[in-house]
């Protein structure tokens, strides 16, 4: 029983004993934990000792600096103190300076404060028996005005002394002040910080012990209580695990000897059973893999082809003792990867086709985007052939047999394909013809064996094949059931021919491109219609007039036609109206609105109104155009328009200008200076809410150039109007000799590059003045007897101008107009004759009542004079001025156009009297 109890007791106490043994082994001097604990203790002690030594050295240096600072500050302060210099030179300096020196010494906690005279004799000293005795200070330096700092070992130990010269009011050195302090007097920082360092060292020792204990417990937990012997036995059986790994593992030593190869490595590399322990060079391994395994080179998934298999080999060194390498069979993975890569490439091409094709609404540009998206990634050369009607924006009939080559793109100089711009008639046997007939892509994997393709142009086909082109896909470009053209994808650089997947990709890309091409075709048609409409509404020629020399430019926007317009309108009195406007928006609606406004301006100008009244009528018209839309009308609103209206008078040189939301004009003076006159700006037409417009009057010297323009010339989304105005100024400034045509070219040449998003209308007018010799003016008193003398003067002036043919007619006209003014109007009454391209007769009066042409009855005694004027003059009318009105007439300077072509006054007057 006793033996059994001992056996039971040994079993019961065996586990604690084993655990204690494992703990002792972990903490033992030969264990990792024990060695690490000892190492940490040594490091902590060394760091503590080093910190104490460094602290003492730093404290000594700091004490020396503190002693220098304190002694120098005290010496300088005492030397500069009021009365020190005077006391040194006084009759009893010691009596004055000794109390002060002792007070300063005690206050600053220094060892001594000594005052010296010029002979170096001490005047003060803490020890009275040393007063009057010479000092050991370097007197020569002090008398020279230098400050002396020195360290010496005195009776109290190492000292720091500072001597500062004392100067009188004249700057002469009369003595010196010295102060000294022992370094031992400075509080030692080491003594204050040493307990902290020792405390930190103790804490570090405690942390080290705790860390060692924590690491011991963690090792026990991570090894699941296994001791070193159990871990050793576990690693002795690691090869059993390697047998189940589906990846070859090869371990070699530094001499290239095979130490270990698992079952998968033996199978992949066909290793013999006795391969372990042999040199790799002696084994029948593939040469590239053998070279890698015997080298020290690192590798990661390095691919090696061995017969029909592909191996991925990785190698890493295991230290100076050897290397470990893994071998994987990636043949099936590479095949799947190639298929996935090809599918991803096709998806990328489709994605880019959706993003990059159709960025603009231009047919040639869209065709170019189709080629640029696919060339080099899917095909080596790409051609795009379109029906002629597509390029013109017309409807496609579907019966076209000729295509225009729009684009050719390739990775290198293209082979002898049809060049861009060539008109191609498709042969019925070609793949292109089959694709056009069926609407599906046609694949020709080997062009050399495609007889139908050769029939198009045998010699060209032979040259294309000789250039290396070997495969072709033709994909029709069909959108909304309409055939627009065909795209050709050619392959030469890549050796493999196109396949069925490539044909499906070509069809998809062509379908997406066809939609963009059809959108561009539709836009081209609308753009062409809008441009045609707008140009038909713009002035086709400029009227003949002598007031200004005019040149103009109109540039439609690339993205859409706008509503910019201009006009030159001759006015009575030799004047001319210059108009520039801009309708907000683009397209047919803006062009039609522009035409309505231009017609309205002509009608309002016929009333001979000032510029502000003209703009007021236009503003009312634009507002009414918006009100004309019914509740169910889905048409576009007239969102507003801008306009600048100017009237130039060549007689006075004045130009009346008003603007509604329009940029200001530029005036180029005869000396080349450029000005932007301040003209009151009003809201755009249709947006002012009935606000009045203002007119500014400019005086333009003869030879000035008036530049009118729309906002597309000076501003856009990416540039400010101030920059545009500065560019306009720079284009014409300092060039006084430019005529209007040259001015237009200079202004447009200064435009920045890039796409033009807005229309530009530019009108340049160079002013001229009517020769004073061709102007005649007379004042007429309110007396009918004055009519005859004025009429005679007018006849004499006409004969001087060589207008004898119209003297009689002009006398009749003036007689009637002057008589009416004298009888029915008020003063002042003035007659003016202007001779330019025509003869203009003007009668000014102070009345605002306008005469009306009417048919006189049988019993009327008057009312026929105005009818007579209308019959004799080519044109006549009335305009109002600030002081009244003007009745004017115009006549050809050479009389009727043909003999006998003048009016039959007798018949006309009889008809007017109903006789």
CSV table of C-alpha atoms in Angstrom, one decimal, residues 372-791:
chain,number,residue,atom,x,y,z
A,372,UNK,CA,-7.6,56.7,-82.7
A,373,UNK,CA,-9.5,54.6,-80.2
A,374,UNK,CA,-8.9,51.3,-81.8
A,375,UNK,CA,-5.5,51.6,-83.6
A,376,UNK,CA,-2.6,50.0,-81.8
A,377,UNK,CA,-4.9,48.3,-79.3
A,378,UNK,CA,-7.2,46.2,-81.5
A,379,UNK,CA,-6.0,46.8,-85.0
A,380,UNK,CA,-2.7,48.1,-86.5
A,381,UNK,CA,-4.4,50.2,-89.2
A,382,UNK,CA,-7.9,51.6,-89.3
A,383,UNK,CA,-9.8,53.1,-92.2
A,384,UNK,CA,-13.2,54.9,-92.2
A,385,UNK,CA,-15.2,55.3,-95.4
A,386,UNK,CA,-18.4,57.3,-95.3
A,387,UNK,CA,-21.2,58.1,-97.8
A,388,UNK,CA,-20.9,61.5,-99.3
A,389,UNK,CA,-24.3,62.6,-98.0
A,390,UNK,CA,-23.1,62.1,-94.4
A,391,UNK,CA,-20.3,64.6,-94.9
A,392,UNK,CA,-22.7,67.2,-96.2
A,393,UNK,CA,-25.2,66.5,-93.4
A,394,UNK,CA,-27.9,65.3,-95.9
A,395,UNK,CA,-30.3,62.3,-95.6
A,396,UNK,CA,-28.8,59.0,-96.7
A,397,UNK,CA,-30.9,57.2,-99.3
A,398,UNK,CA,-29.3,53.8,-98.8
A,399,UNK,CA,-28.5,53.2,-102.5
A,400,UNK,CA,-25.1,54.8,-102.6
A,401,UNK,CA,-22.3,52.6,-104.1
A,402,UNK,CA,-19.4,55.1,-103.6
A,403,UNK,CA,-17.7,55.9,-100.3
A,404,UNK,CA,-15.4,58.7,-99.4
A,405,UNK,CA,-12.3,57.8,-97.4
A,406,UNK,CA,-12.4,60.1,-94.4
A,407,UNK,CA,-9.6,58.7,-92.2
A,408,UNK,CA,-6.6,56.5,-92.3
A,409,UNK,CA,-4.6,55.8,-89.1
A,410,UNK,CA,-1.9,53.3,-88.2
A,411,UNK,CA,0.9,52.4,-85.8
A,412,UNK,CA,3.4,53.3,-88.6
A,413,UNK,CA,3.5,54.7,-92.1
A,414,UNK,CA,0.4,53.1,-93.6
A,415,UNK,CA,0.6,50.5,-96.4
A,416,UNK,CA,-0.6,51.5,-99.9
A,417,UNK,CA,-4.3,51.8,-98.7
A,418,UNK,CA,-6.6,54.3,-100.4
A,419,UNK,CA,-5.5,57.8,-99.1
A,420,UNK,CA,-7.8,60.2,-97.2
A,421,UNK,CA,-10.2,62.0,-99.5
A,422,UNK,CA,-10.2,59.3,-102.2
A,423,UNK,CA,-13.7,58.4,-103.6
A,424,UNK,CA,-13.9,54.6,-103.6
A,425,UNK,CA,-16.4,52.6,-105.7
A,426,UNK,CA,-16.9,49.2,-103.9
A,427,UNK,CA,-16.7,46.1,-106.0
A,428,UNK,CA,-19.5,43.6,-105.3
A,429,UNK,CA,-17.2,40.7,-104.4
A,430,UNK,CA,-15.3,42.5,-101.6
A,431,UNK,CA,-15.8,42.1,-97.9
A,432,UNK,CA,-16.9,45.7,-97.8
A,433,UNK,CA,-19.7,45.1,-100.2
A,434,UNK,CA,-20.8,42.0,-98.4
A,435,UNK,CA,-20.8,44.0,-95.1
A,436,UNK,CA,-22.8,46.8,-96.7
A,437,UNK,CA,-25.3,44.3,-98.1
A,438,UNK,CA,-25.8,42.3,-94.9
A,439,UNK,CA,-25.3,45.0,-92.3
A,440,UNK,CA,-22.9,42.6,-90.4
A,441,UNK,CA,-19.2,42.7,-89.9
A,442,UNK,CA,-17.2,40.5,-92.3
A,443,UNK,CA,-14.0,38.7,-91.1
A,444,UNK,CA,-11.2,37.8,-93.5
A,445,UNK,CA,-8.6,36.1,-91.3
A,446,UNK,CA,-6.1,35.6,-94.2
A,447,UNK,CA,-6.1,38.4,-96.8
A,448,UNK,CA,-3.7,36.5,-99.1
A,449,UNK,CA,-6.3,33.8,-99.5
A,450,UNK,CA,-9.3,36.1,-100.1
A,451,UNK,CA,-9.9,36.3,-103.9
A,452,UNK,CA,-12.9,38.5,-103.6
A,453,UNK,CA,-10.9,41.2,-101.8
A,454,UNK,CA,-8.3,41.2,-104.6
A,455,UNK,CA,-10.9,42.0,-107.3
A,456,UNK,CA,-11.2,45.6,-106.0
A,457,UNK,CA,-7.8,46.6,-107.1
A,458,UNK,CA,-5.4,43.7,-107.8
A,459,UNK,CA,-2.2,45.6,-107.9
A,460,UNK,CA,-3.0,47.6,-104.7
A,461,UNK,CA,-4.0,44.4,-103.0
A,462,UNK,CA,-0.7,42.8,-103.8
A,463,UNK,CA,1.2,45.7,-102.4
A,464,UNK,CA,-0.9,45.7,-99.2
A,465,UNK,CA,-0.2,42.0,-98.6
A,466,UNK,CA,3.5,42.5,-99.4
A,467,UNK,CA,3.6,45.3,-96.8
A,468,UNK,CA,2.7,42.7,-94.1
A,469,UNK,CA,-1.1,43.2,-93.8
A,470,UNK,CA,-2.6,39.8,-93.3
A,471,UNK,CA,-6.0,40.1,-91.7
A,472,UNK,CA,-9.1,42.3,-92.1
A,473,UNK,CA,-12.5,43.0,-90.4
A,474,UNK,CA,-15.0,45.3,-92.2
A,475,UNK,CA,-17.7,46.6,-89.9
A,476,UNK,CA,-20.7,48.6,-91.4
A,477,UNK,CA,-21.5,51.9,-89.7
A,478,UNK,CA,-25.3,51.7,-89.2
A,479,UNK,CA,-27.4,53.9,-87.1
A,480,UNK,CA,-31.2,54.1,-86.8
A,481,UNK,CA,-31.5,51.7,-89.7
A,482,UNK,CA,-29.4,53.9,-92.0
A,483,UNK,CA,-26.1,52.8,-93.5
A,484,UNK,CA,-23.6,55.7,-93.1
A,485,UNK,CA,-20.3,54.0,-94.2
A,486,UNK,CA,-17.9,51.2,-93.2
A,487,UNK,CA,-14.9,50.9,-91.0
A,488,UNK,CA,-11.9,48.7,-91.9
A,489,UNK,CA,-9.7,47.1,-89.2
A,490,UNK,CA,-6.4,45.8,-90.6
A,491,UNK,CA,-3.7,43.8,-88.7
A,492,UNK,CA,0.0,43.5,-89.7
A,493,UNK,CA,2.2,43.9,-86.6
A,494,UNK,CA,0.6,41.1,-84.5
A,495,UNK,CA,1.1,37.7,-86.1
A,496,UNK,CA,-2.2,36.1,-85.0
A,497,UNK,CA,-5.2,36.8,-87.3
A,498,UNK,CA,-8.5,38.3,-86.2
A,499,UNK,CA,-10.9,35.8,-84.7
A,500,UNK,CA,-14.7,35.7,-84.0
A,501,UNK,CA,-14.3,37.5,-80.7
A,502,UNK,CA,-12.5,40.3,-82.5
A,503,UNK,CA,-15.3,40.5,-85.1
A,504,UNK,CA,-17.8,40.9,-82.3
A,505,UNK,CA,-15.7,43.7,-80.7
A,506,UNK,CA,-15.5,45.5,-84.1
A,507,UNK,CA,-19.3,45.3,-84.5
A,508,UNK,CA,-19.8,46.8,-81.1
A,509,UNK,CA,-17.3,49.6,-81.6
A,510,UNK,CA,-18.7,50.4,-85.0
A,511,UNK,CA,-22.3,50.5,-83.7
A,512,UNK,CA,-21.3,53.0,-81.0
A,513,UNK,CA,-19.4,55.1,-83.5
A,514,UNK,CA,-22.3,55.1,-86.0
A,515,UNK,CA,-24.6,56.7,-83.5
A,516,UNK,CA,-22.1,59.5,-82.9
A,517,UNK,CA,-21.6,59.9,-86.6
A,518,UNK,CA,-25.4,60.1,-87.2
A,519,UNK,CA,-25.7,62.7,-84.5
A,520,UNK,CA,-22.8,64.7,-86.1
A,521,UNK,CA,-24.6,64.4,-89.5
A,522,UNK,CA,-27.8,65.7,-88.1
A,523,UNK,CA,-26.0,68.5,-86.4
A,524,UNK,CA,-24.2,69.4,-89.6
A,525,UNK,CA,-27.5,69.6,-91.5
A,526,UNK,CA,-29.0,71.9,-88.9
A,527,UNK,CA,-25.8,74.0,-88.7
A,528,UNK,CA,-25.7,74.3,-92.4
A,529,UNK,CA,-29.3,75.4,-92.5
A,530,UNK,CA,-28.8,77.9,-89.7
A,531,UNK,CA,-25.7,79.3,-91.4
A,532,UNK,CA,-27.5,79.6,-94.7
A,533,UNK,CA,-30.4,81.3,-93.0
A,534,UNK,CA,-28.2,83.7,-91.1
A,535,UNK,CA,-26.1,84.6,-94.1
A,536,UNK,CA,-29.2,85.3,-96.1
A,537,UNK,CA,-30.4,87.7,-93.4
A,538,UNK,CA,-27.0,89.5,-93.2
A,539,UNK,CA,-26.2,92.4,-95.6
A,540,UNK,CA,-25.2,91.1,-99.0
A,541,UNK,CA,-23.5,94.4,-99.9
A,542,UNK,CA,-22.9,97.7,-98.3
A,543,UNK,CA,-24.8,100.8,-99.5
A,544,UNK,CA,-23.0,103.6,-101.4
A,545,UNK,CA,-22.3,106.5,-99.1
A,546,UNK,CA,-19.4,109.0,-98.5
A,547,UNK,CA,-19.6,109.4,-94.7
A,548,UNK,CA,-17.5,106.4,-93.8
A,549,UNK,CA,-15.3,103.8,-95.4
A,550,UNK,CA,-16.5,100.4,-94.1
A,551,UNK,CA,-15.1,96.9,-93.8
A,552,UNK,CA,-16.6,94.0,-92.0
A,553,UNK,CA,-16.1,90.4,-90.9
A,554,UNK,CA,-18.6,87.7,-89.7
A,555,UNK,CA,-17.3,84.4,-88.2
A,556,UNK,CA,-20.0,81.9,-87.3
A,557,UNK,CA,-19.4,79.8,-84.2
A,558,UNK,CA,-18.0,76.3,-84.7
A,559,UNK,CA,-20.4,74.8,-82.2
A,560,UNK,CA,-23.6,76.5,-83.4
A,561,UNK,CA,-24.8,79.5,-85.3
A,562,UNK,CA,-25.6,82.5,-83.1
A,563,UNK,CA,-27.6,85.7,-83.6
A,564,UNK,CA,-24.8,88.2,-84.2
A,565,UNK,CA,-25.4,90.8,-86.9
A,566,UNK,CA,-24.4,94.2,-88.2
A,567,UNK,CA,-25.7,96.8,-90.6
A,568,UNK,CA,-24.8,100.0,-92.4
A,569,UNK,CA,-27.8,102.3,-93.1
A,570,UNK,CA,-27.6,105.6,-95.0
A,571,UNK,CA,-29.6,108.4,-93.5
A,572,UNK,CA,-30.8,111.7,-94.8
A,573,UNK,CA,-28.3,114.6,-94.7
A,574,UNK,CA,-25.4,112.4,-95.7
A,575,UNK,CA,-25.4,110.7,-92.4
A,576,UNK,CA,-25.0,107.0,-91.8
A,577,UNK,CA,-26.2,104.6,-89.1
A,578,UNK,CA,-23.8,101.8,-87.9
A,579,UNK,CA,-25.5,99.0,-86.1
A,580,UNK,CA,-24.1,95.9,-84.3
A,581,UNK,CA,-26.3,93.4,-82.4
A,582,UNK,CA,-26.3,90.0,-80.8
A,583,UNK,CA,-29.3,87.7,-80.0
A,584,UNK,CA,-28.8,85.5,-77.0
A,585,UNK,CA,-28.7,81.8,-77.9
A,586,UNK,CA,-27.7,79.7,-80.9
A,587,UNK,CA,-29.4,77.9,-83.8
A,588,UNK,CA,-32.3,78.6,-86.1
A,589,UNK,CA,-34.3,80.4,-83.5
A,590,UNK,CA,-31.5,82.9,-82.8
A,591,UNK,CA,-30.9,83.4,-86.6
A,592,UNK,CA,-34.6,84.0,-87.2
A,593,UNK,CA,-34.9,86.5,-84.3
A,594,UNK,CA,-31.8,88.3,-85.6
A,595,UNK,CA,-33.5,88.7,-89.0
A,596,UNK,CA,-36.6,90.2,-87.4
A,597,UNK,CA,-34.5,92.6,-85.4
A,598,UNK,CA,-32.5,93.7,-88.4
A,599,UNK,CA,-35.7,94.3,-90.4
A,600,UNK,CA,-37.1,96.3,-87.5
A,601,UNK,CA,-33.9,98.4,-87.3
A,602,UNK,CA,-34.3,99.3,-91.0
A,603,UNK,CA,-37.9,100.3,-90.5
A,604,UNK,CA,-37.2,102.4,-87.4
A,605,UNK,CA,-34.2,104.0,-89.1
A,606,UNK,CA,-36.5,105.2,-91.9
A,607,UNK,CA,-38.2,107.3,-89.2
A,608,UNK,CA,-34.9,109.1,-88.7
A,609,UNK,CA,-35.0,108.8,-84.9
A,610,UNK,CA,-32.1,109.4,-82.5
A,611,UNK,CA,-30.3,106.2,-81.2
A,612,UNK,CA,-32.0,106.1,-77.8
A,613,UNK,CA,-35.4,106.2,-79.5
A,614,UNK,CA,-34.4,103.4,-81.9
A,615,UNK,CA,-33.3,101.2,-79.0
A,616,UNK,CA,-36.5,102.0,-77.1
A,617,UNK,CA,-38.6,100.7,-80.0
A,618,UNK,CA,-36.4,97.6,-80.3
A,619,UNK,CA,-36.8,96.9,-76.6
A,620,UNK,CA,-40.6,97.1,-76.9
A,621,UNK,CA,-40.4,94.8,-80.0
A,622,UNK,CA,-38.3,92.1,-78.2
A,623,UNK,CA,-40.7,92.2,-75.2
A,624,UNK,CA,-43.7,91.9,-77.5
A,625,UNK,CA,-42.0,88.9,-79.3
A,626,UNK,CA,-42.0,87.0,-76.0
A,627,UNK,CA,-45.6,87.9,-75.2
A,628,UNK,CA,-46.7,86.5,-78.6
A,629,UNK,CA,-46.0,83.0,-77.4
A,630,UNK,CA,-49.2,81.2,-76.4
A,631,UNK,CA,-49.6,79.1,-73.2
A,632,UNK,CA,-49.2,75.9,-75.1
A,633,UNK,CA,-46.3,77.1,-77.3
A,634,UNK,CA,-43.2,75.0,-76.7
A,635,UNK,CA,-41.0,77.3,-78.7
A,636,UNK,CA,-37.9,78.9,-77.3
A,637,UNK,CA,-38.1,82.2,-75.5
A,638,UNK,CA,-36.3,85.3,-76.8
A,639,UNK,CA,-34.1,85.5,-73.8
A,640,UNK,CA,-32.7,89.0,-74.8
A,641,UNK,CA,-30.5,90.7,-77.3
A,642,UNK,CA,-27.8,93.4,-77.2
A,643,UNK,CA,-27.4,96.2,-79.6
A,644,UNK,CA,-25.3,99.2,-80.3
A,645,UNK,CA,-26.7,101.9,-82.6
A,646,UNK,CA,-24.5,104.8,-83.8
A,647,UNK,CA,-25.3,107.7,-86.2
A,648,UNK,CA,-22.3,109.6,-87.8
A,649,UNK,CA,-22.7,113.0,-89.3
A,650,UNK,CA,-19.9,113.9,-91.8
A,651,UNK,CA,-20.8,117.5,-91.7
A,652,UNK,CA,-20.1,118.1,-88.0
A,653,UNK,CA,-17.9,115.0,-87.3
A,654,UNK,CA,-20.2,114.0,-84.4
A,655,UNK,CA,-21.3,110.5,-83.7
A,656,UNK,CA,-24.3,109.8,-81.5
A,657,UNK,CA,-24.1,106.4,-79.8
A,658,UNK,CA,-26.4,104.4,-77.6
A,659,UNK,CA,-26.0,100.8,-76.4
A,660,UNK,CA,-28.2,98.2,-74.8
A,661,UNK,CA,-26.1,95.6,-72.9
A,662,UNK,CA,-23.5,95.7,-75.7
A,663,UNK,CA,-19.7,96.1,-75.3
A,664,UNK,CA,-18.4,99.6,-75.9
A,665,UNK,CA,-16.9,100.6,-79.3
A,666,UNK,CA,-13.2,101.2,-79.8
A,667,UNK,CA,-12.1,104.5,-81.4
A,668,UNK,CA,-8.7,104.6,-83.2
A,669,UNK,CA,-7.7,108.2,-83.5
A,670,UNK,CA,-5.7,109.4,-86.5
A,671,UNK,CA,-2.5,109.4,-84.5
A,672,UNK,CA,-2.9,105.7,-83.6
A,673,UNK,CA,-4.1,106.0,-80.1
A,674,UNK,CA,-7.0,103.7,-79.0
A,675,UNK,CA,-9.8,104.8,-76.7
A,676,UNK,CA,-12.8,103.0,-75.3
A,677,UNK,CA,-15.2,106.0,-74.8
A,678,UNK,CA,-17.5,106.0,-71.8
A,679,UNK,CA,-20.9,105.4,-73.2
A,680,UNK,CA,-23.8,104.9,-70.8
A,681,UNK,CA,-24.9,101.2,-70.9
A,682,UNK,CA,-28.5,100.2,-70.6
A,683,UNK,CA,-30.0,96.7,-69.9
A,684,UNK,CA,-30.2,94.3,-72.9
A,685,UNK,CA,-33.2,94.5,-75.1
A,686,UNK,CA,-36.2,92.8,-73.6
A,687,UNK,CA,-34.7,92.9,-70.1
A,688,UNK,CA,-34.9,96.5,-69.2
A,689,UNK,CA,-38.4,96.7,-68.0
A,690,UNK,CA,-39.1,99.9,-69.9
A,691,UNK,CA,-36.1,101.8,-68.6
A,692,UNK,CA,-35.0,104.7,-70.8
A,693,UNK,CA,-31.9,104.5,-73.0
A,694,UNK,CA,-29.2,107.2,-73.1
A,695,UNK,CA,-27.2,108.6,-76.0
A,696,UNK,CA,-23.6,109.8,-75.9
A,697,UNK,CA,-22.2,112.1,-78.6
A,698,UNK,CA,-18.6,111.6,-79.7
A,699,UNK,CA,-16.6,114.0,-81.8
A,700,UNK,CA,-14.5,111.9,-84.3
A,701,UNK,CA,-11.7,113.7,-86.2
A,702,UNK,CA,-11.5,112.8,-89.9
A,703,UNK,CA,-9.6,109.6,-90.4
A,704,UNK,CA,-10.7,108.1,-87.1
A,705,UNK,CA,-11.6,104.4,-87.1
A,706,UNK,CA,-14.7,103.3,-85.2
A,707,UNK,CA,-14.6,99.6,-84.3
A,708,UNK,CA,-17.9,97.9,-83.5
A,709,UNK,CA,-18.0,94.2,-82.5
A,710,UNK,CA,-20.0,91.6,-80.6
A,711,UNK,CA,-18.9,90.0,-77.4
A,712,UNK,CA,-17.5,86.9,-79.0
A,713,UNK,CA,-14.5,88.9,-80.1
A,714,UNK,CA,-13.5,90.0,-76.6
A,715,UNK,CA,-14.8,87.4,-74.1
A,716,UNK,CA,-15.5,83.7,-73.7
A,717,UNK,CA,-15.9,81.2,-70.9
A,718,UNK,CA,-12.2,80.9,-70.3
A,719,UNK,CA,-11.1,84.6,-70.8
A,720,UNK,CA,-12.3,87.8,-69.2
A,721,UNK,CA,-13.6,90.8,-71.2
A,722,UNK,CA,-10.8,93.0,-69.8
A,723,UNK,CA,-8.2,90.7,-71.3
A,724,UNK,CA,-10.2,90.7,-74.6
A,725,UNK,CA,-10.3,94.5,-74.7
A,726,UNK,CA,-6.6,94.7,-74.0
A,727,UNK,CA,-5.9,92.3,-76.8
A,728,UNK,CA,-8.1,94.4,-79.1
A,729,UNK,CA,-6.2,97.6,-78.1
A,730,UNK,CA,-2.9,95.9,-78.7
A,731,UNK,CA,-3.9,94.7,-82.2
A,732,UNK,CA,-4.6,98.2,-83.6
A,733,UNK,CA,-2.7,100.6,-81.3
A,734,UNK,CA,0.1,102.6,-82.8
A,735,UNK,CA,-0.9,101.8,-86.4
A,736,UNK,CA,-2.5,104.9,-87.8
A,737,UNK,CA,-2.1,103.9,-91.5
A,738,UNK,CA,-4.2,100.8,-91.4
A,739,UNK,CA,-7.4,101.0,-93.6
A,740,UNK,CA,-10.6,99.2,-92.5
A,741,UNK,CA,-9.8,96.0,-94.3
A,742,UNK,CA,-6.3,95.8,-92.7
A,743,UNK,CA,-7.8,96.7,-89.4
A,744,UNK,CA,-10.2,93.7,-89.6
A,745,UNK,CA,-7.3,91.4,-90.4
A,746,UNK,CA,-5.2,92.7,-87.6
A,747,UNK,CA,-8.0,92.3,-85.0
A,748,UNK,CA,-8.9,88.7,-86.1
A,749,UNK,CA,-5.2,87.7,-86.2
A,750,UNK,CA,-4.9,88.7,-82.5
A,751,UNK,CA,-7.7,86.2,-81.5
A,752,UNK,CA,-6.5,83.3,-79.3
A,753,UNK,CA,-6.4,79.8,-80.8
A,754,UNK,CA,-8.9,77.1,-80.0
A,755,UNK,CA,-12.5,76.3,-80.8
A,756,UNK,CA,-14.6,79.4,-81.4
A,757,UNK,CA,-17.7,78.9,-79.2
A,758,UNK,CA,-19.5,82.1,-80.2
A,759,UNK,CA,-20.2,84.1,-83.3
A,760,UNK,CA,-18.1,87.2,-84.1
A,761,UNK,CA,-19.4,90.2,-85.9
A,762,UNK,CA,-16.8,93.0,-86.6
A,763,UNK,CA,-17.5,96.3,-88.3
A,764,UNK,CA,-14.8,98.9,-88.9
A,765,UNK,CA,-15.7,102.4,-90.2
A,766,UNK,CA,-13.1,105.1,-91.0
A,767,UNK,CA,-14.7,108.5,-90.8
A,768,UNK,CA,-14.5,111.3,-93.3
A,769,UNK,CA,-15.7,114.9,-93.3
A,770,UNK,CA,-17.7,116.6,-96.1
A,771,UNK,CA,-15.6,119.3,-97.8
A,772,UNK,CA,-16.6,122.7,-96.5
A,773,UNK,CA,-16.7,124.0,-100.1
A,774,UNK,CA,-19.6,121.6,-100.7
A,775,UNK,CA,-21.7,123.0,-97.8
A,776,UNK,CA,-23.8,126.2,-98.2
A,777,UNK,CA,-26.0,127.6,-95.5
A,778,UNK,CA,-28.3,130.8,-95.3
A,779,UNK,CA,-30.5,132.2,-92.5
A,780,UNK,CA,-34.0,133.2,-93.7
A,781,UNK,CA,-36.0,136.0,-92.0
A,782,UNK,CA,-39.7,135.5,-91.5
A,783,UNK,CA,-40.7,137.5,-94.6
A,784,UNK,CA,-41.9,136.0,-97.9
A,785,UNK,CA,-39.9,138.7,-99.8
A,786,UNK,CA,-36.7,137.0,-98.5
A,787,UNK,CA,-37.5,133.8,-100.5
A,788,UNK,CA,-36.4,135.1,-103.8
A,789,UNK,CA,-32.9,136.3,-102.7
A,790,UNK,CA,-32.2,133.0,-100.9
A,791,UNK,CA,-33.4,131.1,-104.0
